[in-house]
Short mmCIF file of C-alpha atoms and ligand atoms in Angstrom, two decimals:
data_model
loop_
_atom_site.label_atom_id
_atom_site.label_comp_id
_atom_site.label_asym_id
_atom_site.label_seq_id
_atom_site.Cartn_x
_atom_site.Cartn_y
_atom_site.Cartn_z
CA UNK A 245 -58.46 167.78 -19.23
CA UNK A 246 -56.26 166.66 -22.14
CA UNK A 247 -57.95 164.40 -24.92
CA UNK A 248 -55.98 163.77 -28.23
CA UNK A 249 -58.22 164.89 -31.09
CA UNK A 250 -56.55 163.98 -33.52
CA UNK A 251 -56.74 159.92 -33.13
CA UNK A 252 -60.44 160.05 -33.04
CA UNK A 253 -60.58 162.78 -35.51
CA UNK A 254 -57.99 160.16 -37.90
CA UNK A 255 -60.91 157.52 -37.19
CA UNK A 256 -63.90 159.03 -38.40
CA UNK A 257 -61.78 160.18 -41.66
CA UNK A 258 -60.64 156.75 -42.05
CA UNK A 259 -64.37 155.82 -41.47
CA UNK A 260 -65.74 158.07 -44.08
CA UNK A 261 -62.90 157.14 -46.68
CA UNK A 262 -64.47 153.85 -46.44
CA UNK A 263 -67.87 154.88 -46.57
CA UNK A 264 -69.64 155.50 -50.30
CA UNK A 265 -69.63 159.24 -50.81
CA UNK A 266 -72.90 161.56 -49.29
CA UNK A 267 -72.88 159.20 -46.25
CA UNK A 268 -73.91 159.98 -43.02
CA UNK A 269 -72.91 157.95 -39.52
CA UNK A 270 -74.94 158.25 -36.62
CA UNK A 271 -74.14 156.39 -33.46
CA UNK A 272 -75.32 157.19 -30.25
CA UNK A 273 -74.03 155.80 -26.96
CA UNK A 274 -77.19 155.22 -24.67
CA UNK A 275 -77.97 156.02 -21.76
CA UNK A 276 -77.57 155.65 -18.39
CA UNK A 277 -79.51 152.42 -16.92
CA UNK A 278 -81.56 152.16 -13.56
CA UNK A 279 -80.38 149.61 -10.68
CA UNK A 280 -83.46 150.32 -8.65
CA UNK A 281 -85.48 153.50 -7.41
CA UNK A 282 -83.39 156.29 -8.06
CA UNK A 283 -80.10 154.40 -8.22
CA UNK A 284 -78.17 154.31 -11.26
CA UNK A 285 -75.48 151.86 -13.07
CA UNK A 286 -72.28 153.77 -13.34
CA UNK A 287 -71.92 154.82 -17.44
CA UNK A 288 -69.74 153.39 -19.61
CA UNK A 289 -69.90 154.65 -22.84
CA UNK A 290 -71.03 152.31 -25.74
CA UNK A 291 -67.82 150.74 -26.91
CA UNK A 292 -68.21 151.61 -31.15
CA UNK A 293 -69.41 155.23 -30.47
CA UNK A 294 -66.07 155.67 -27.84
CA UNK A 295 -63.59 154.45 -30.78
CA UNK A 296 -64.72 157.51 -32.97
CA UNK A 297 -65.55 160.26 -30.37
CA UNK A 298 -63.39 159.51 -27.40
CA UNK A 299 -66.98 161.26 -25.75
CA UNK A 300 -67.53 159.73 -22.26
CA UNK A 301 -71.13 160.98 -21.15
CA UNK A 302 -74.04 159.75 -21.48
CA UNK A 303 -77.04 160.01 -23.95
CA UNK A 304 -74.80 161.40 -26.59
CA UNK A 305 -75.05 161.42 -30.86
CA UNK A 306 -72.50 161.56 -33.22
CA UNK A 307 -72.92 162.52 -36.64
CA UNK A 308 -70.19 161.97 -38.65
CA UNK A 309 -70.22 163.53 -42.38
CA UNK A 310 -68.04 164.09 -45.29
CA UNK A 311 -64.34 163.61 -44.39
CA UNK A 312 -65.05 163.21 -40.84
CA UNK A 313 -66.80 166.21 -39.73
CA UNK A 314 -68.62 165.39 -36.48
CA UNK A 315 -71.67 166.94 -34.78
CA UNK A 316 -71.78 166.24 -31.24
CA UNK A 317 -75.55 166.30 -29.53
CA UNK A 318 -74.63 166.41 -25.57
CA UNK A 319 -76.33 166.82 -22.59
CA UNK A 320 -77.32 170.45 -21.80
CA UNK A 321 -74.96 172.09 -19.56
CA UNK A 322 -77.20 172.81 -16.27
CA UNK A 323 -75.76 174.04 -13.30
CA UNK A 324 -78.86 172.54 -10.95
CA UNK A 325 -77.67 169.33 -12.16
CA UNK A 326 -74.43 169.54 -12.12
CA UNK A 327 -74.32 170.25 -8.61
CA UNK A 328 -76.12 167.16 -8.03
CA UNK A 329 -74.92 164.48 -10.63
CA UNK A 330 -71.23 166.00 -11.47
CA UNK A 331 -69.59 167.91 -14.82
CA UNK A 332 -70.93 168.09 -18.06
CA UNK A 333 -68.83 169.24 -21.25
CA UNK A 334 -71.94 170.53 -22.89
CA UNK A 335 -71.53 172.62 -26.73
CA UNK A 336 -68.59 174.39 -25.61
CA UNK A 337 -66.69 171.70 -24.56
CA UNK A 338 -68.11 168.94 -26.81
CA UNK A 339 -65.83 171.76 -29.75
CA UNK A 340 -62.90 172.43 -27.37
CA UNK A 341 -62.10 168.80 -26.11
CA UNK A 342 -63.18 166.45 -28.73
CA UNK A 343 -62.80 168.14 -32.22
CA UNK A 344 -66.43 168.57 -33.16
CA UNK A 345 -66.83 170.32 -36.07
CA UNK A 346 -70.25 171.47 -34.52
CA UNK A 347 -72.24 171.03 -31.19
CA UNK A 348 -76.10 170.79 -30.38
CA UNK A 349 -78.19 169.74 -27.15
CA UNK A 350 -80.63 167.16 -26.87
CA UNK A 351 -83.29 169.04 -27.27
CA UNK A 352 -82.13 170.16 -30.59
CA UNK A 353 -81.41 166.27 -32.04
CA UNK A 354 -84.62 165.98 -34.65
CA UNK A 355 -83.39 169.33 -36.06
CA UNK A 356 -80.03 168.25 -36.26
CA UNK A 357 -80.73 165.38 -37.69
CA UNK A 358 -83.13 166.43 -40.08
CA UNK A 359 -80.43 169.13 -41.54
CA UNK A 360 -77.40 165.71 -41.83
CA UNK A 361 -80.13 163.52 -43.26
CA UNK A 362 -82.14 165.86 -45.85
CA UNK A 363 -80.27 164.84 -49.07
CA UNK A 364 -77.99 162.68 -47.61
CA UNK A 365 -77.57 159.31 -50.04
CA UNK A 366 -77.00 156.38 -47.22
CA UNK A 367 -77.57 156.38 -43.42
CA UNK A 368 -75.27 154.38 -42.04
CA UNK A 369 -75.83 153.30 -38.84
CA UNK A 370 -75.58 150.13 -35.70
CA UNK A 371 -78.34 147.80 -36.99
CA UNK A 372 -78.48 146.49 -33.62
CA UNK A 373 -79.25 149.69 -32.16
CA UNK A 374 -83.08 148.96 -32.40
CA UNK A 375 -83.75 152.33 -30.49
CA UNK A 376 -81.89 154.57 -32.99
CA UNK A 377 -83.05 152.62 -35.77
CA UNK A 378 -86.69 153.88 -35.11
CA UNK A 379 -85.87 157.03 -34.91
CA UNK A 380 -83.58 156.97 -37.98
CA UNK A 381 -87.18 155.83 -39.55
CA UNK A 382 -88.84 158.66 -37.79
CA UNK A 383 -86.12 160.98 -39.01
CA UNK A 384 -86.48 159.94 -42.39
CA UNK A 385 -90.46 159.69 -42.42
CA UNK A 386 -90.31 163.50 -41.26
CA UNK A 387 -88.08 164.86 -44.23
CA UNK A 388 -90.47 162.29 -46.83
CA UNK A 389 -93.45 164.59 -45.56
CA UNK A 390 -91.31 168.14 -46.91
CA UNK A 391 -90.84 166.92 -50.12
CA UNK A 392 -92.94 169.12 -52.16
CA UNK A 393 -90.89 171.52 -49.85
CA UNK A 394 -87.93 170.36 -51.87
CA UNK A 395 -86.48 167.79 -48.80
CA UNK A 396 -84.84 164.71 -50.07
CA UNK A 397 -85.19 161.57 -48.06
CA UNK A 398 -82.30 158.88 -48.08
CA UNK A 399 -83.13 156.16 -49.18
CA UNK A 400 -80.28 153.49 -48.60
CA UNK A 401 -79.25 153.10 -45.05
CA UNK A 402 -75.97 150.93 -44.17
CA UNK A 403 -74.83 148.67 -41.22
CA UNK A 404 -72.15 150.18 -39.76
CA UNK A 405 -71.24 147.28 -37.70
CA UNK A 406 -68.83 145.63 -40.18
CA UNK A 407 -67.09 149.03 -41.20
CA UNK A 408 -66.28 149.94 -37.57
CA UNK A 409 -65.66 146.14 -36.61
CA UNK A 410 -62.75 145.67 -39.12
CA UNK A 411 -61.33 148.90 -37.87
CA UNK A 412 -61.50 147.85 -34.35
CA UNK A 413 -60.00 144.75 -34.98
CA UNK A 414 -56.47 146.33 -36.34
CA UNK A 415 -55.17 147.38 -33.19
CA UNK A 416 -52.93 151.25 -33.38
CA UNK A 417 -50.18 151.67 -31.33
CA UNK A 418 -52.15 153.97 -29.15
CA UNK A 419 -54.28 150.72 -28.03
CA UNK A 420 -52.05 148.48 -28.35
CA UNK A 421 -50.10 150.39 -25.34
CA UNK A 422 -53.26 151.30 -22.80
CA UNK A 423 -54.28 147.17 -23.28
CA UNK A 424 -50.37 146.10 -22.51
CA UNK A 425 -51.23 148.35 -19.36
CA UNK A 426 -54.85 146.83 -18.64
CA UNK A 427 -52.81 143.71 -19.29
CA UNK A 428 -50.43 143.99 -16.52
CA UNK A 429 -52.87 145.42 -13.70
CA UNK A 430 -54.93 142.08 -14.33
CA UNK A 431 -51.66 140.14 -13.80
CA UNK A 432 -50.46 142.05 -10.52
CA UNK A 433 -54.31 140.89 -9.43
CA UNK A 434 -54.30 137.20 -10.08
CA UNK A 435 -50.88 137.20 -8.56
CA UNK A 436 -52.21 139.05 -5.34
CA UNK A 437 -54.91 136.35 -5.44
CA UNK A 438 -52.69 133.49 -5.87
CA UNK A 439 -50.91 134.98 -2.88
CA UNK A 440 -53.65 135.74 -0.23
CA UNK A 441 -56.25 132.26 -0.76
CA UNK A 442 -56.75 130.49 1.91
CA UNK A 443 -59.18 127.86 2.31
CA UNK A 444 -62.29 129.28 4.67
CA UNK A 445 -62.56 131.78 2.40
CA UNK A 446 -65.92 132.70 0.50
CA UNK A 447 -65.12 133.00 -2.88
CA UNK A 448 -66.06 137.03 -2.98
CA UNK A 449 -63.49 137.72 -0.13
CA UNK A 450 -60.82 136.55 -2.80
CA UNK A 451 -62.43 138.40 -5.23
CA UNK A 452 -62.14 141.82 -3.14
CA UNK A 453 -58.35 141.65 -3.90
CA UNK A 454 -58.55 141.35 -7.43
CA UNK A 455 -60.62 144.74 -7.20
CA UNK A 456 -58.46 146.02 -4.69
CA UNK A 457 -55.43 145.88 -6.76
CA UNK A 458 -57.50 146.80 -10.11
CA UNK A 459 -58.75 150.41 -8.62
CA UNK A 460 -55.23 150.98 -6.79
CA UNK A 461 -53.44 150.44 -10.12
CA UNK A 462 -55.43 153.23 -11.57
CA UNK A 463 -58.35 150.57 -12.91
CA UNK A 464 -61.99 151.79 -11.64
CA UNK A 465 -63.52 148.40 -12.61
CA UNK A 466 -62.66 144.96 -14.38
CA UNK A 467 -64.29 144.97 -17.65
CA UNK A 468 -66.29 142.14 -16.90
CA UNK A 469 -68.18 140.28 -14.27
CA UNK A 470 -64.96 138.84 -12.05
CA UNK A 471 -65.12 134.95 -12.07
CA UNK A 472 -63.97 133.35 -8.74
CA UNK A 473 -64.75 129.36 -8.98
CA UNK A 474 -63.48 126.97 -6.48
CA UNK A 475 -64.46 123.32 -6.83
CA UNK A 476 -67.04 122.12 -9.22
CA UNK A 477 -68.31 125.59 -9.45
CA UNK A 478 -64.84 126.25 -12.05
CA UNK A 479 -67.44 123.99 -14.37
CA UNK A 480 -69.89 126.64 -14.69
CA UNK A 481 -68.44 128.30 -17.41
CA UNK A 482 -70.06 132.30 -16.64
CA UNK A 483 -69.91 131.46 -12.43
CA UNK A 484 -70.32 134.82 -11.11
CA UNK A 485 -71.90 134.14 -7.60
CA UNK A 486 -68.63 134.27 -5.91
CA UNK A 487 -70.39 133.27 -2.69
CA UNK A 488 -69.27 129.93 -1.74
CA UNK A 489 -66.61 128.93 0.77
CA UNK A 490 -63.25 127.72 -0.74
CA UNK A 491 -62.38 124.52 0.71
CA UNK A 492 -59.04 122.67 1.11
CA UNK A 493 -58.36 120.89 -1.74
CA UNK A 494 -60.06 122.68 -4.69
CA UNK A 495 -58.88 124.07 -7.45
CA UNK A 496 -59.82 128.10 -7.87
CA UNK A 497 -60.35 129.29 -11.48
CA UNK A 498 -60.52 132.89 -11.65
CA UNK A 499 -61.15 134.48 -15.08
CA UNK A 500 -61.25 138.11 -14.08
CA UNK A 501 -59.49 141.16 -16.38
CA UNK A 502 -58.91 145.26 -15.59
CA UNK A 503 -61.14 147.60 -17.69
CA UNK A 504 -58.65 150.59 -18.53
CA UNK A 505 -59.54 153.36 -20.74
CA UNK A 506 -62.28 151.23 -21.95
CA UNK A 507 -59.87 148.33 -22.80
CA UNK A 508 -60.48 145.29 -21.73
CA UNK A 509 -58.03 142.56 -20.06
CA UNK A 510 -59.30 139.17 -20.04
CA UNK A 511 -56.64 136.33 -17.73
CA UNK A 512 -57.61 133.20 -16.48
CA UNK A 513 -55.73 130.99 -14.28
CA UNK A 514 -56.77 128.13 -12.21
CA UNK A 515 -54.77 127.30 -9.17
CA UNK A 516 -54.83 125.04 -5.54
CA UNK A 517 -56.44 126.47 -2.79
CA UNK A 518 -53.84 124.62 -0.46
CA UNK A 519 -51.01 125.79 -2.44
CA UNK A 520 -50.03 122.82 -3.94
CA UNK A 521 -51.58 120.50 -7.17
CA UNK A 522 -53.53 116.77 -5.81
CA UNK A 523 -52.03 114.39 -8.36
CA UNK A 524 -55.13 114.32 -10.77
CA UNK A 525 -55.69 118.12 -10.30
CA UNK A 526 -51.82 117.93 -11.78
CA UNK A 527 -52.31 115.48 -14.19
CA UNK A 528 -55.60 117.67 -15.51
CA UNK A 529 -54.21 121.11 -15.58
CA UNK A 530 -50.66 120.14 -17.62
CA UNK A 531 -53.10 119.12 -20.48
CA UNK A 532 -54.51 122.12 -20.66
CA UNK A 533 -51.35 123.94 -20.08
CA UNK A 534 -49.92 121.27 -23.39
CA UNK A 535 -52.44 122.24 -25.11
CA UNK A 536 -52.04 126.43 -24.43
CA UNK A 537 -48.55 125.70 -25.50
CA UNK A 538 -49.57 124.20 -28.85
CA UNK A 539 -52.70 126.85 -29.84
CA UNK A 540 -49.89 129.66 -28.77
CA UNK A 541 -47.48 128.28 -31.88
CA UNK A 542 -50.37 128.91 -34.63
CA UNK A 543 -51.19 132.55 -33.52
CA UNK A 544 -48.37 134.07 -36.25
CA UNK A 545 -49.01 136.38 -39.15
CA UNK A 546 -51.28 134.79 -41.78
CA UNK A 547 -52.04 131.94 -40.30
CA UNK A 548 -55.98 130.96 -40.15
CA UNK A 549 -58.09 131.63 -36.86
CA UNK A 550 -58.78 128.47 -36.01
CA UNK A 551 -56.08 127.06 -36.38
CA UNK A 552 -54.78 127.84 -32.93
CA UNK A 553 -58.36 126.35 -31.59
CA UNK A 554 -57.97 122.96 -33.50
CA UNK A 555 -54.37 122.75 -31.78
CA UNK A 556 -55.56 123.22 -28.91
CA UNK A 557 -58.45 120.48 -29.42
CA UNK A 558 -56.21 118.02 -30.66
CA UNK A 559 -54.18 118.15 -27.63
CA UNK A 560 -56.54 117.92 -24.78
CA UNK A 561 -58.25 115.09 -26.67
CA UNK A 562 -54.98 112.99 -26.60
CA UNK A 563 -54.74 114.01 -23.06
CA UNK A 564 -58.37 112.86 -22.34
CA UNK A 565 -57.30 109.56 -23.83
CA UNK A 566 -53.72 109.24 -22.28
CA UNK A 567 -55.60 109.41 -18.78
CA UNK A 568 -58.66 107.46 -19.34
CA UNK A 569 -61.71 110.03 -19.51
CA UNK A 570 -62.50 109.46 -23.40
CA UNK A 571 -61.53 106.38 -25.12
CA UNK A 572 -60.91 105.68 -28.86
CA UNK A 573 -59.09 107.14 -31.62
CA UNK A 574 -58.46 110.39 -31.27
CA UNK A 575 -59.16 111.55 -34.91
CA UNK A 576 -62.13 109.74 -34.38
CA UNK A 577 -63.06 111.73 -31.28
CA UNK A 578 -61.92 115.01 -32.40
CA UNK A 579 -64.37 114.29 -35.91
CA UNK A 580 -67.25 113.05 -33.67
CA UNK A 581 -66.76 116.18 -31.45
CA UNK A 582 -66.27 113.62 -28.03
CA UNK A 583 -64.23 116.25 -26.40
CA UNK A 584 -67.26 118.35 -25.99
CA UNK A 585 -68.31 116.49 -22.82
CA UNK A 586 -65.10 118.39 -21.36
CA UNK A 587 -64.20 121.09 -23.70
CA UNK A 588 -67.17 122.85 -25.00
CA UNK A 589 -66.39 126.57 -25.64
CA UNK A 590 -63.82 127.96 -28.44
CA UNK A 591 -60.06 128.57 -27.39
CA UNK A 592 -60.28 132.57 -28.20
CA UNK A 593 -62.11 135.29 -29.02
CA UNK A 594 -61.00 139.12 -30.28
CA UNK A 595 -60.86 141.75 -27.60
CA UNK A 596 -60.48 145.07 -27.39
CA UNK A 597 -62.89 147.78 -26.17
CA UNK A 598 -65.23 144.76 -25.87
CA UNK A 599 -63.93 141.63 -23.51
CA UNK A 600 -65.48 139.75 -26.37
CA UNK A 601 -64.67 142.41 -29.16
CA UNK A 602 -66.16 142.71 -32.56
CA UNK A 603 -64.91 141.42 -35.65
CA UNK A 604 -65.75 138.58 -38.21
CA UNK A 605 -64.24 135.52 -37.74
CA UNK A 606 -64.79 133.93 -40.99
CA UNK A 607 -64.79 135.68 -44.00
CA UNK A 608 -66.99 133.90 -46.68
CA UNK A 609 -67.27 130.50 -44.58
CA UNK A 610 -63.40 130.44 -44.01
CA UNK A 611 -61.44 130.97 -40.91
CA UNK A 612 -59.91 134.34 -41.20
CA UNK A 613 -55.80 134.43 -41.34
CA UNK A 614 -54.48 136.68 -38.50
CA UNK A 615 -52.83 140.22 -39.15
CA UNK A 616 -50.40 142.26 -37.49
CA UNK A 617 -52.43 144.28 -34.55
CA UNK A 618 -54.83 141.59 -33.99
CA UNK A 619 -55.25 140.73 -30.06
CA UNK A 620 -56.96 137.81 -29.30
CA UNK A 621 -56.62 135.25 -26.22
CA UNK A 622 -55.78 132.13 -25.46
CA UNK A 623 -57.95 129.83 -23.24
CA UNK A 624 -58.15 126.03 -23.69
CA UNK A 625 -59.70 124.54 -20.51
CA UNK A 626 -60.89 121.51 -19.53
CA UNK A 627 -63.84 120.69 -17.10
CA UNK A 628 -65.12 117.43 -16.02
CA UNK A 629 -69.14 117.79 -14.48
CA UNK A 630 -69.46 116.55 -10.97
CA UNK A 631 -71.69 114.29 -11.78
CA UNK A 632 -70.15 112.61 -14.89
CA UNK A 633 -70.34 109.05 -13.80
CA UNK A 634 -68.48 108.32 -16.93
CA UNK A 635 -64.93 108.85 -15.62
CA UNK A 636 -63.26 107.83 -12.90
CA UNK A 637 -64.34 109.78 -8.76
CA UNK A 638 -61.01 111.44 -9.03
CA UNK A 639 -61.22 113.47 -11.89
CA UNK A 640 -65.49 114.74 -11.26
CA UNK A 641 -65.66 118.30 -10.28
CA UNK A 642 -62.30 119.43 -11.47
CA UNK A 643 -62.50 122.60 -13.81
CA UNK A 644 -59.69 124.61 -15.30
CA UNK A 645 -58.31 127.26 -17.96
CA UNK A 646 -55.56 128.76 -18.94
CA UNK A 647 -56.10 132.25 -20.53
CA UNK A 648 -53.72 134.93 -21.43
CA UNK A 649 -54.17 138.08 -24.14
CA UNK A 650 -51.90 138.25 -27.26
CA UNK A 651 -50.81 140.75 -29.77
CA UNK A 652 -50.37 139.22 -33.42
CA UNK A 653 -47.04 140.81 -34.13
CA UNK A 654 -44.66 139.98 -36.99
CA UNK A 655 -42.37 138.43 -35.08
CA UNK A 656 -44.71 135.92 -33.51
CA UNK A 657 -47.24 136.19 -30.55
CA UNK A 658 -46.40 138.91 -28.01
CA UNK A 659 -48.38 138.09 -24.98
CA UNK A 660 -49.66 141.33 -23.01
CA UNK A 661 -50.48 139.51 -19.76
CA UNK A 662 -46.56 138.38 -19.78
CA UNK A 663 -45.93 137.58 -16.00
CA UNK A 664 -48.36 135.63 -14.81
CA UNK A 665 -47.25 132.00 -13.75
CA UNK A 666 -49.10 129.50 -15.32
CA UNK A 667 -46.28 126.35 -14.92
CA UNK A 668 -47.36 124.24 -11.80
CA UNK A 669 -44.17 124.34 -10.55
CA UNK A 670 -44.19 128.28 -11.32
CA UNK A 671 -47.72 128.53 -9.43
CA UNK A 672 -46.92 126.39 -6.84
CA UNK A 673 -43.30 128.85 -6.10
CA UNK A 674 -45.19 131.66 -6.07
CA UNK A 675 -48.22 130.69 -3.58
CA UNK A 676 -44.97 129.06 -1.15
CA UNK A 677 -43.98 132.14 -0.74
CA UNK A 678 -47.06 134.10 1.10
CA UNK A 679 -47.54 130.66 2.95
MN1 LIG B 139 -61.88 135.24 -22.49
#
């Protein structure tokens, strides 16, 4: 087993260098989680506390000190459990494979922590992580007690969400290449999907080839909960029920990405059932695919975050108008936020280790400007409620998005999920030729 050291290792020293001197980061990465009796959730490591140890088991610490010296607390190793429940790196390999500078077990964690944290000036830790943060109390309550037997008790403690968040949100080349990879499993899968729908399907059978092709391509699981909408259920924006039979006619929106390494990929596409666009399905779907094309020209080097979002606005509003489902002015519709009958989530988001990664998007009340190493996606949509009595028959029930992953380079957008049809008469090809 081969881990490179020395990127993790360059995070936590970039972390520390950061960090006000006599800090001390603790991050754990939780534990496993029950699905019912005695069966478990398959682990995935918490996504922060991965970034700076590359440590994959569960119920792990990290304390990270002076210029990036890390103390790994690990499961025991135990033999009797490892026969039943698989390998554990333990002391000895928590030092040999991952760089720590020291090793402990559980069992030895208040110790440990009461050695980092006696004298230590800030404790800088996830304030989200409302387990840890009693025990950082607990911790800190125990060393107030020895003072008279000289211990020193911090007394500043430090979120260490925005630290690690801005980090995260610069992209290395190292990422930047396993989420190009992620990238391009997801598109093999919505192109395997595009190729074997038929209508008569339930919406899970299609979904079996998007795993199929995920865990064949070297992807255990997608790093989400796969989306597979046909009909009106492409209007419930989180659908994951998947149970419903396609029918002839309907549009199918699947939003489903590869989890690789931890990475996320994150595509959407929404595409005919039948192979081939009805004329308001059509109509529908090249505004959204307008207004992909316009957000895509504002995600360049220094230009503001939303920018790409109120591109995106401004042209499915004038598409709304141009066929009849919103009337009026369009500045006047975009001010009075009209489009939110049909449009009513943002056009991106960061990702990263997270599908939804971490990372302000304002700083001080202003849209942040995007940076070189910055991936964020894409996804205007549109989606008109079945029961919107508003608009004209043809257009209720139809939902769709357009989604693709991009790299903030220099030299413009570089889109990771490059590939992946998204022109109707690109879509339509494609499904003619498994038909
Ligand atoms: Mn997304």
């Amino acid at each position: 087993m081969k881990i490179d050291t020395q990127i993790y290792q360059a995070r936590r020293e970039r972390l520390m260098q950061s960090l006000p001197e006599n800090s001390v980061v603790i991050i754990r990465t939780g534990e496993l989680s029950t699905r019912n009796n005695d069966c478990e959730y398959e682990f995935r490591p918490h996504s922060s506390f991965f970034y700076l140890t590359g440590f994959p088991e569960p119920s792990a610490y990290a304390i990270i000190q002076g210029r990036g010296e890390m103390t790994l607390v690990t499961l025991p190793k135990d033999p009797e459990r490892e026969q039943w429940d698989g390998f554990r790196f333990g002391s000895e390999g928590a030092i040999a494979h991952f760089g720590a500078t020291k090793a402990a077990v559980l069992a030895e964690l208040d110790s440990v922590t009461f050695a980092a944290l006696d004298g230590a000036a800030h404790v800088v830790y996830l304030f989200n992580d409302t387990i840890l943060r009693e025990k950082i109390a607990s911790w800190r309550d125990a060393i107030a007690a020895k003072v008279r037997m000289g211990a020193s008790a911090p007394t500043s403690f430090m979120d260490l969400t925005p630290v690690v968040s801005e980090m995260r949100l610069r992209k290395g080349a190292e990422e930047v290449a396993i989420m190009e990879v992620a990238a391009q499993i997801s598109v093999e899968a919505h192109k395997q999907a595009m190729r074997a729908v038929r209508p008569g399907m339930r919406e899970y059978q299609l979904e079996a080839e998007l795993n199929y092709v995920f865990m064949r391509s070297g992807a255990r699981q997608p790093a989400y909960n796969n989306i597979v909408a046909s009909g009106h259920n492409a209007c419930v924006l989180h659908y994951i029920k998947n149970d419903e039979v396609i029918d002839d006619g309907d549009l199918i929106l699947i939003d489903a990405g590869a989890e690789l390494g931890c990475y996320a990929a994150d595509i959407t596409r929404t595409f005919p059932a039948n192979g081939k666009f009805s004329e308001p399905q059509a109509a529908l779907y090249q505004v959204v695919l307008d207004a992909y094309h316009a957000g895509m020209k504002e995600l360049t080097v220094g230009t503001p975050y939303e920018a790409c979002h109120n591109a995106a606005v401004r042209t499915l509003t004038e598409g709304l108008v141009a066929h009849g489902l919103l009337v009026g002015d369009v500045n006047f519709l975009i001010e009075s936020k009209a489009y939110r009958d049909f449009y009513m989530h943002n056009t991106g988001h960061w990702l990263g280790l997270d599908v939804h990664d971490c990372g302000a998007y304002k700083i001080a009340g202003e849209s942040r400007l995007l940076e070189e190493g910055m991936v964020l996606t894409i996804e205007p949509g549109l989606y008109v409620s079945a029961d919107n009595q508003a608009v004209d028959a043809k257009w209720r029930g139809i939902g769709i998005r357009i989604e693709d992953d991009v790299l903030i380079r220099a030299d413009g957008p570089y889109v990771l999920t490059h590939g992946l049809p998204k022109e109707i008469k690109d879509i339509e090809a494609l499904m003619a030729e498994s038909r």
